[in-house]
């Protein structure tokens, strides 16, 4: 059964933040209303949800909370890909899911933007952890996939670029590693007026002394001057 926008926002807050006092929900979701009006809006939204979607909210008055059996896709994915526990048991294709799943696209409330940034940071950390684990286990090709997704999420993050370059070198594709380095160097200079750290260049290792792959980079143009409850969707 479809629910109104106010109920949707209430569900979203509870799904992302966990149980919350009514006063917190009133101030967050109805900041322009008086305290009395906001409290009434919370009361109405909770009442409607309990009648329209029984089993979604607990019966407790305070705090307002989702029932323990309600599954939230964001939390499920977090548990499947904890950056601290990544190993060979990660489900196949999980990196594509992390790369493509955005949190509440089209929502621009301040509290949503904060959660979106947290989710993006988690995705990058998980993908980088996958890349490192695959490099350690001798799977550079798989590391390239995970590192590339991380780099696409945050193109100016040097850590992701370093992992991608290292994986490309170990996968036997030094030309790709040089292209990655050069593209990042240009973009970092054009957008930020900065140069990559020496550490990034060191990831290329002996590739830099190879005449076969050094020449294309030497001919490159110099950069221009610096100028359940589903909350995600692919």
CSV table of C-alpha atoms in Angstrom, one decimal:
chain,number,residue,atom,x,y,z
A,1,UNK,CA,0.0,0.0,0.0
A,2,UNK,CA,1.5,3.4,-1.0
A,3,UNK,CA,2.1,5.9,1.8
A,4,UNK,CA,2.4,9.6,1.8
A,5,UNK,CA,5.6,11.6,1.5
A,6,UNK,CA,5.6,12.4,5.3
A,7,UNK,CA,5.3,8.8,6.2
A,8,UNK,CA,8.1,7.9,3.7
A,9,UNK,CA,10.4,10.4,5.2
A,10,UNK,CA,9.7,9.1,8.7
A,11,UNK,CA,10.4,5.5,7.6
A,12,UNK,CA,13.6,6.7,6.0
A,13,UNK,CA,14.9,8.4,9.1
A,14,UNK,CA,14.2,5.3,11.2
A,15,UNK,CA,15.8,3.0,8.7
A,16,UNK,CA,19.0,5.0,8.5
A,17,UNK,CA,19.3,6.3,12.0
A,18,UNK,CA,17.5,3.7,14.1
A,19,UNK,CA,15.0,4.4,16.9
A,20,UNK,CA,14.5,8.1,17.6
A,21,UNK,CA,12.5,10.2,20.1
A,22,UNK,CA,9.4,11.9,18.7
A,23,UNK,CA,10.9,15.3,19.5
A,24,UNK,CA,13.9,14.5,17.3
A,25,UNK,CA,11.7,13.4,14.4
A,26,UNK,CA,9.6,16.6,14.8
A,27,UNK,CA,12.5,18.9,14.6
A,28,UNK,CA,14.2,17.0,11.7
A,29,UNK,CA,11.2,16.5,9.5
A,30,UNK,CA,9.1,19.5,10.2
A,31,UNK,CA,11.6,22.3,11.0
A,32,UNK,CA,9.4,25.1,9.7
A,33,UNK,CA,6.5,24.2,11.9
A,34,UNK,CA,5.9,25.2,15.5
A,35,UNK,CA,6.8,22.7,18.2
A,36,UNK,CA,3.2,21.8,18.7
A,37,UNK,CA,2.4,21.4,15.0
A,38,UNK,CA,5.5,19.3,14.4
A,39,UNK,CA,4.6,17.0,17.3
A,40,UNK,CA,1.1,16.6,15.8
A,41,UNK,CA,2.6,15.8,12.4
A,42,UNK,CA,4.7,13.0,14.0
A,43,UNK,CA,1.8,11.7,15.8
A,44,UNK,CA,-0.3,11.6,12.7
A,45,UNK,CA,2.4,10.0,10.6
A,46,UNK,CA,3.0,7.3,13.2
A,47,UNK,CA,-0.7,6.6,13.5
A,48,UNK,CA,-1.2,6.2,9.7
A,49,UNK,CA,1.8,3.9,9.4
A,50,UNK,CA,0.7,1.6,12.1
A,51,UNK,CA,-2.7,1.3,10.4
A,52,UNK,CA,-1.6,1.2,6.8
A,53,UNK,CA,1.5,-0.9,7.3
A,54,UNK,CA,1.0,-3.1,10.4
A,55,UNK,CA,4.2,-4.7,11.5
A,56,UNK,CA,6.4,-1.9,10.3
A,57,UNK,CA,6.6,0.1,13.6
A,58,UNK,CA,6.8,-1.2,17.1
A,59,UNK,CA,3.9,-0.3,19.5
A,60,UNK,CA,6.1,1.7,21.8
A,61,UNK,CA,5.4,5.3,22.3
A,62,UNK,CA,9.0,6.3,22.8
A,63,UNK,CA,11.2,6.0,20.9
A,64,UNK,CA,9.6,5.5,17.5
A,65,UNK,CA,11.2,2.4,16.0
A,66,UNK,CA,11.0,-0.1,13.1
A,67,UNK,CA,10.1,-3.6,14.2
A,68,UNK,CA,13.1,-5.9,14.6
A,69,UNK,CA,12.0,-8.1,11.7
A,70,UNK,CA,12.1,-5.2,9.2
A,71,UNK,CA,15.1,-5.6,6.8
A,72,UNK,CA,16.8,-2.5,5.4
A,73,UNK,CA,18.8,-3.0,2.2
A,74,UNK,CA,21.5,-0.6,3.1
A,75,UNK,CA,22.2,-2.3,6.4
A,76,UNK,CA,22.1,-5.7,4.6
A,77,UNK,CA,24.7,-4.6,2.1
A,78,UNK,CA,26.9,-3.1,4.9
A,79,UNK,CA,26.9,-6.4,6.7
A,80,UNK,CA,27.9,-8.3,3.5
A,81,UNK,CA,30.8,-6.1,2.7
A,82,UNK,CA,32.3,-4.9,5.9
A,83,UNK,CA,35.7,-3.3,4.9
A,84,UNK,CA,37.3,-4.7,8.1
A,85,UNK,CA,36.3,-8.2,7.2
A,86,UNK,CA,36.6,-8.5,3.4
A,87,UNK,CA,37.9,-11.9,2.3
A,88,UNK,CA,37.6,-14.3,-0.6
A,89,UNK,CA,34.0,-15.2,0.5
A,90,UNK,CA,32.6,-11.9,-0.9
A,91,UNK,CA,29.7,-12.6,-3.2
A,92,UNK,CA,30.5,-12.5,-7.0
A,93,UNK,CA,29.5,-9.2,-8.6
A,94,UNK,CA,29.2,-7.4,-5.2
A,95,UNK,CA,31.6,-4.7,-6.5
A,96,UNK,CA,29.2,-3.8,-9.3
A,97,UNK,CA,26.4,-3.5,-6.8
A,98,UNK,CA,28.5,-1.2,-4.6
A,99,UNK,CA,29.4,0.9,-7.6
A,100,UNK,CA,25.9,1.3,-8.8
A,101,UNK,CA,23.7,1.6,-5.8
A,102,UNK,CA,23.0,5.2,-4.8
A,103,UNK,CA,21.3,6.1,-1.5
A,104,UNK,CA,17.9,8.0,-1.9
A,105,UNK,CA,18.7,9.5,-5.3
A,106,UNK,CA,16.8,12.8,-5.9
A,107,UNK,CA,16.6,13.6,-2.1
A,108,UNK,CA,18.3,16.8,-1.1
A,109,UNK,CA,17.5,17.4,2.5
A,110,UNK,CA,20.5,18.2,4.6
A,111,UNK,CA,20.1,15.0,6.7
A,112,UNK,CA,19.8,12.9,3.6
A,113,UNK,CA,22.9,14.5,2.0
A,114,UNK,CA,24.9,13.6,5.2
A,115,UNK,CA,23.7,10.0,5.0
A,116,UNK,CA,24.5,9.9,1.2
A,117,UNK,CA,28.1,11.0,1.9
A,118,UNK,CA,28.5,8.4,4.6
A,119,UNK,CA,27.2,5.7,2.2
A,120,UNK,CA,29.5,6.8,-0.5
A,121,UNK,CA,32.5,6.8,1.8
A,122,UNK,CA,31.5,3.3,2.9
A,123,UNK,CA,31.3,2.1,-0.7
A,124,UNK,CA,34.8,3.5,-1.5
A,125,UNK,CA,36.3,1.9,1.6
A,126,UNK,CA,34.7,-1.5,0.8
A,127,UNK,CA,35.9,-1.5,-2.8
A,128,UNK,CA,39.4,-0.5,-1.8
A,129,UNK,CA,39.4,-3.3,0.8
A,130,UNK,CA,38.4,-5.7,-1.9
A,131,UNK,CA,41.2,-4.5,-4.2
A,132,UNK,CA,43.8,-4.9,-1.4
A,133,UNK,CA,42.6,-8.3,-0.5
A,134,UNK,CA,42.6,-9.5,-4.1
A,135,UNK,CA,46.2,-8.2,-4.6
A,136,UNK,CA,47.3,-10.0,-1.5
A,137,UNK,CA,45.7,-13.3,-2.7
A,138,UNK,CA,47.2,-13.1,-6.1
A,139,UNK,CA,44.2,-11.9,-8.1
A,140,UNK,CA,45.3,-8.6,-9.7
A,141,UNK,CA,42.6,-8.8,-12.4
A,142,UNK,CA,39.9,-8.9,-9.8
A,143,UNK,CA,41.7,-6.1,-7.9
A,144,UNK,CA,41.6,-3.9,-11.1
A,145,UNK,CA,37.8,-4.2,-11.2
A,146,UNK,CA,37.3,-3.3,-7.5
A,147,UNK,CA,39.9,-0.5,-7.6
A,148,UNK,CA,38.4,1.0,-10.8
A,149,UNK,CA,35.0,1.2,-9.3
A,150,UNK,CA,36.4,3.0,-6.2
A,151,UNK,CA,38.3,5.4,-8.4
A,152,UNK,CA,35.1,6.2,-10.4
A,153,UNK,CA,33.3,7.0,-7.2
A,154,UNK,CA,35.9,9.5,-6.2
A,155,UNK,CA,38.1,10.4,-9.2
A,156,UNK,CA,40.5,12.7,-7.2
A,157,UNK,CA,41.2,10.1,-4.4
A,158,UNK,CA,44.8,9.2,-4.8
A,159,UNK,CA,44.5,6.0,-2.7
A,160,UNK,CA,42.1,4.5,-5.1
A,161,UNK,CA,44.2,5.5,-8.1
A,162,UNK,CA,47.3,3.9,-6.4
A,163,UNK,CA,45.5,0.6,-6.0
A,164,UNK,CA,44.3,0.7,-9.6
A,165,UNK,CA,47.8,1.4,-10.9
A,166,UNK,CA,49.4,-1.3,-8.7
A,167,UNK,CA,46.7,-3.8,-9.9
A,168,UNK,CA,47.2,-3.0,-13.5
A,169,UNK,CA,51.0,-3.4,-13.3
A,170,UNK,CA,50.6,-6.8,-11.5
A,171,UNK,CA,48.0,-7.8,-14.0
A,172,UNK,CA,50.5,-7.4,-16.8
A,173,UNK,CA,49.1,-4.2,-18.3
A,174,UNK,CA,51.7,-1.5,-17.8
A,175,UNK,CA,50.3,0.7,-20.6
A,176,UNK,CA,47.0,0.9,-18.8
A,177,UNK,CA,48.8,1.8,-15.5
A,178,UNK,CA,50.6,4.6,-17.3
A,179,UNK,CA,47.3,5.9,-18.8
A,180,UNK,CA,45.7,5.8,-15.4
A,181,UNK,CA,48.5,7.8,-13.8
A,182,UNK,CA,48.6,10.4,-16.6
A,183,UNK,CA,44.8,10.8,-16.6
A,184,UNK,CA,44.8,11.3,-12.9
A,185,UNK,CA,47.8,13.7,-13.0
A,186,UNK,CA,46.0,15.9,-15.6
A,187,UNK,CA,42.7,15.9,-13.8
A,188,UNK,CA,44.2,16.7,-10.4
A,189,UNK,CA,46.1,19.6,-11.9
A,190,UNK,CA,43.2,21.0,-14.0
A,191,UNK,CA,40.6,20.7,-11.1
A,192,UNK,CA,42.7,21.3,-8.0
A,193,UNK,CA,46.0,22.8,-9.2
A,194,UNK,CA,47.8,19.9,-7.4
A,195,UNK,CA,50.4,17.3,-8.4
A,196,UNK,CA,50.2,13.6,-7.4
A,197,UNK,CA,52.4,12.5,-4.5
A,198,UNK,CA,55.7,10.7,-5.3
A,199,UNK,CA,54.1,7.6,-3.8
A,200,UNK,CA,51.6,7.3,-6.6
A,201,UNK,CA,54.4,7.4,-9.2
A,202,UNK,CA,56.3,4.8,-7.2
A,203,UNK,CA,53.4,2.3,-7.9
A,204,UNK,CA,54.6,2.3,-11.5
A,205,UNK,CA,57.9,0.8,-10.4
A,206,UNK,CA,60.0,-0.5,-13.2
A,207,UNK,CA,57.4,0.4,-15.8
A,208,UNK,CA,58.8,4.0,-16.0
A,209,UNK,CA,62.1,2.7,-17.4
A,210,UNK,CA,60.6,0.7,-20.2
A,211,UNK,CA,61.1,2.4,-23.6
A,212,UNK,CA,58.1,0.5,-24.9
A,213,UNK,CA,55.6,2.3,-22.6
A,214,UNK,CA,57.4,5.5,-21.7
A,215,UNK,CA,57.2,7.2,-25.1
A,216,UNK,CA,53.4,7.7,-25.3
A,217,UNK,CA,53.4,9.5,-22.0
A,218,UNK,CA,56.3,11.7,-23.0
A,219,UNK,CA,54.3,12.9,-26.0
A,220,UNK,CA,51.2,13.6,-24.0
A,221,UNK,CA,50.1,17.3,-23.9
A,222,UNK,CA,50.8,19.3,-20.8
A,223,UNK,CA,47.8,20.1,-18.6
A,224,UNK,CA,46.0,23.4,-18.9
A,225,UNK,CA,46.3,25.9,-16.1
A,226,UNK,CA,44.2,25.1,-13.1
A,227,UNK,CA,40.8,26.6,-13.2
A,228,UNK,CA,12.2,-4.2,2.8
A,229,UNK,CA,12.6,-0.8,3.3
A,230,UNK,CA,14.4,0.0,0.0
A,231,UNK,CA,16.5,3.1,0.2
A,232,UNK,CA,18.8,2.5,-2.7
A,233,UNK,CA,18.5,2.3,-6.4
A,234,UNK,CA,20.9,1.1,-9.2
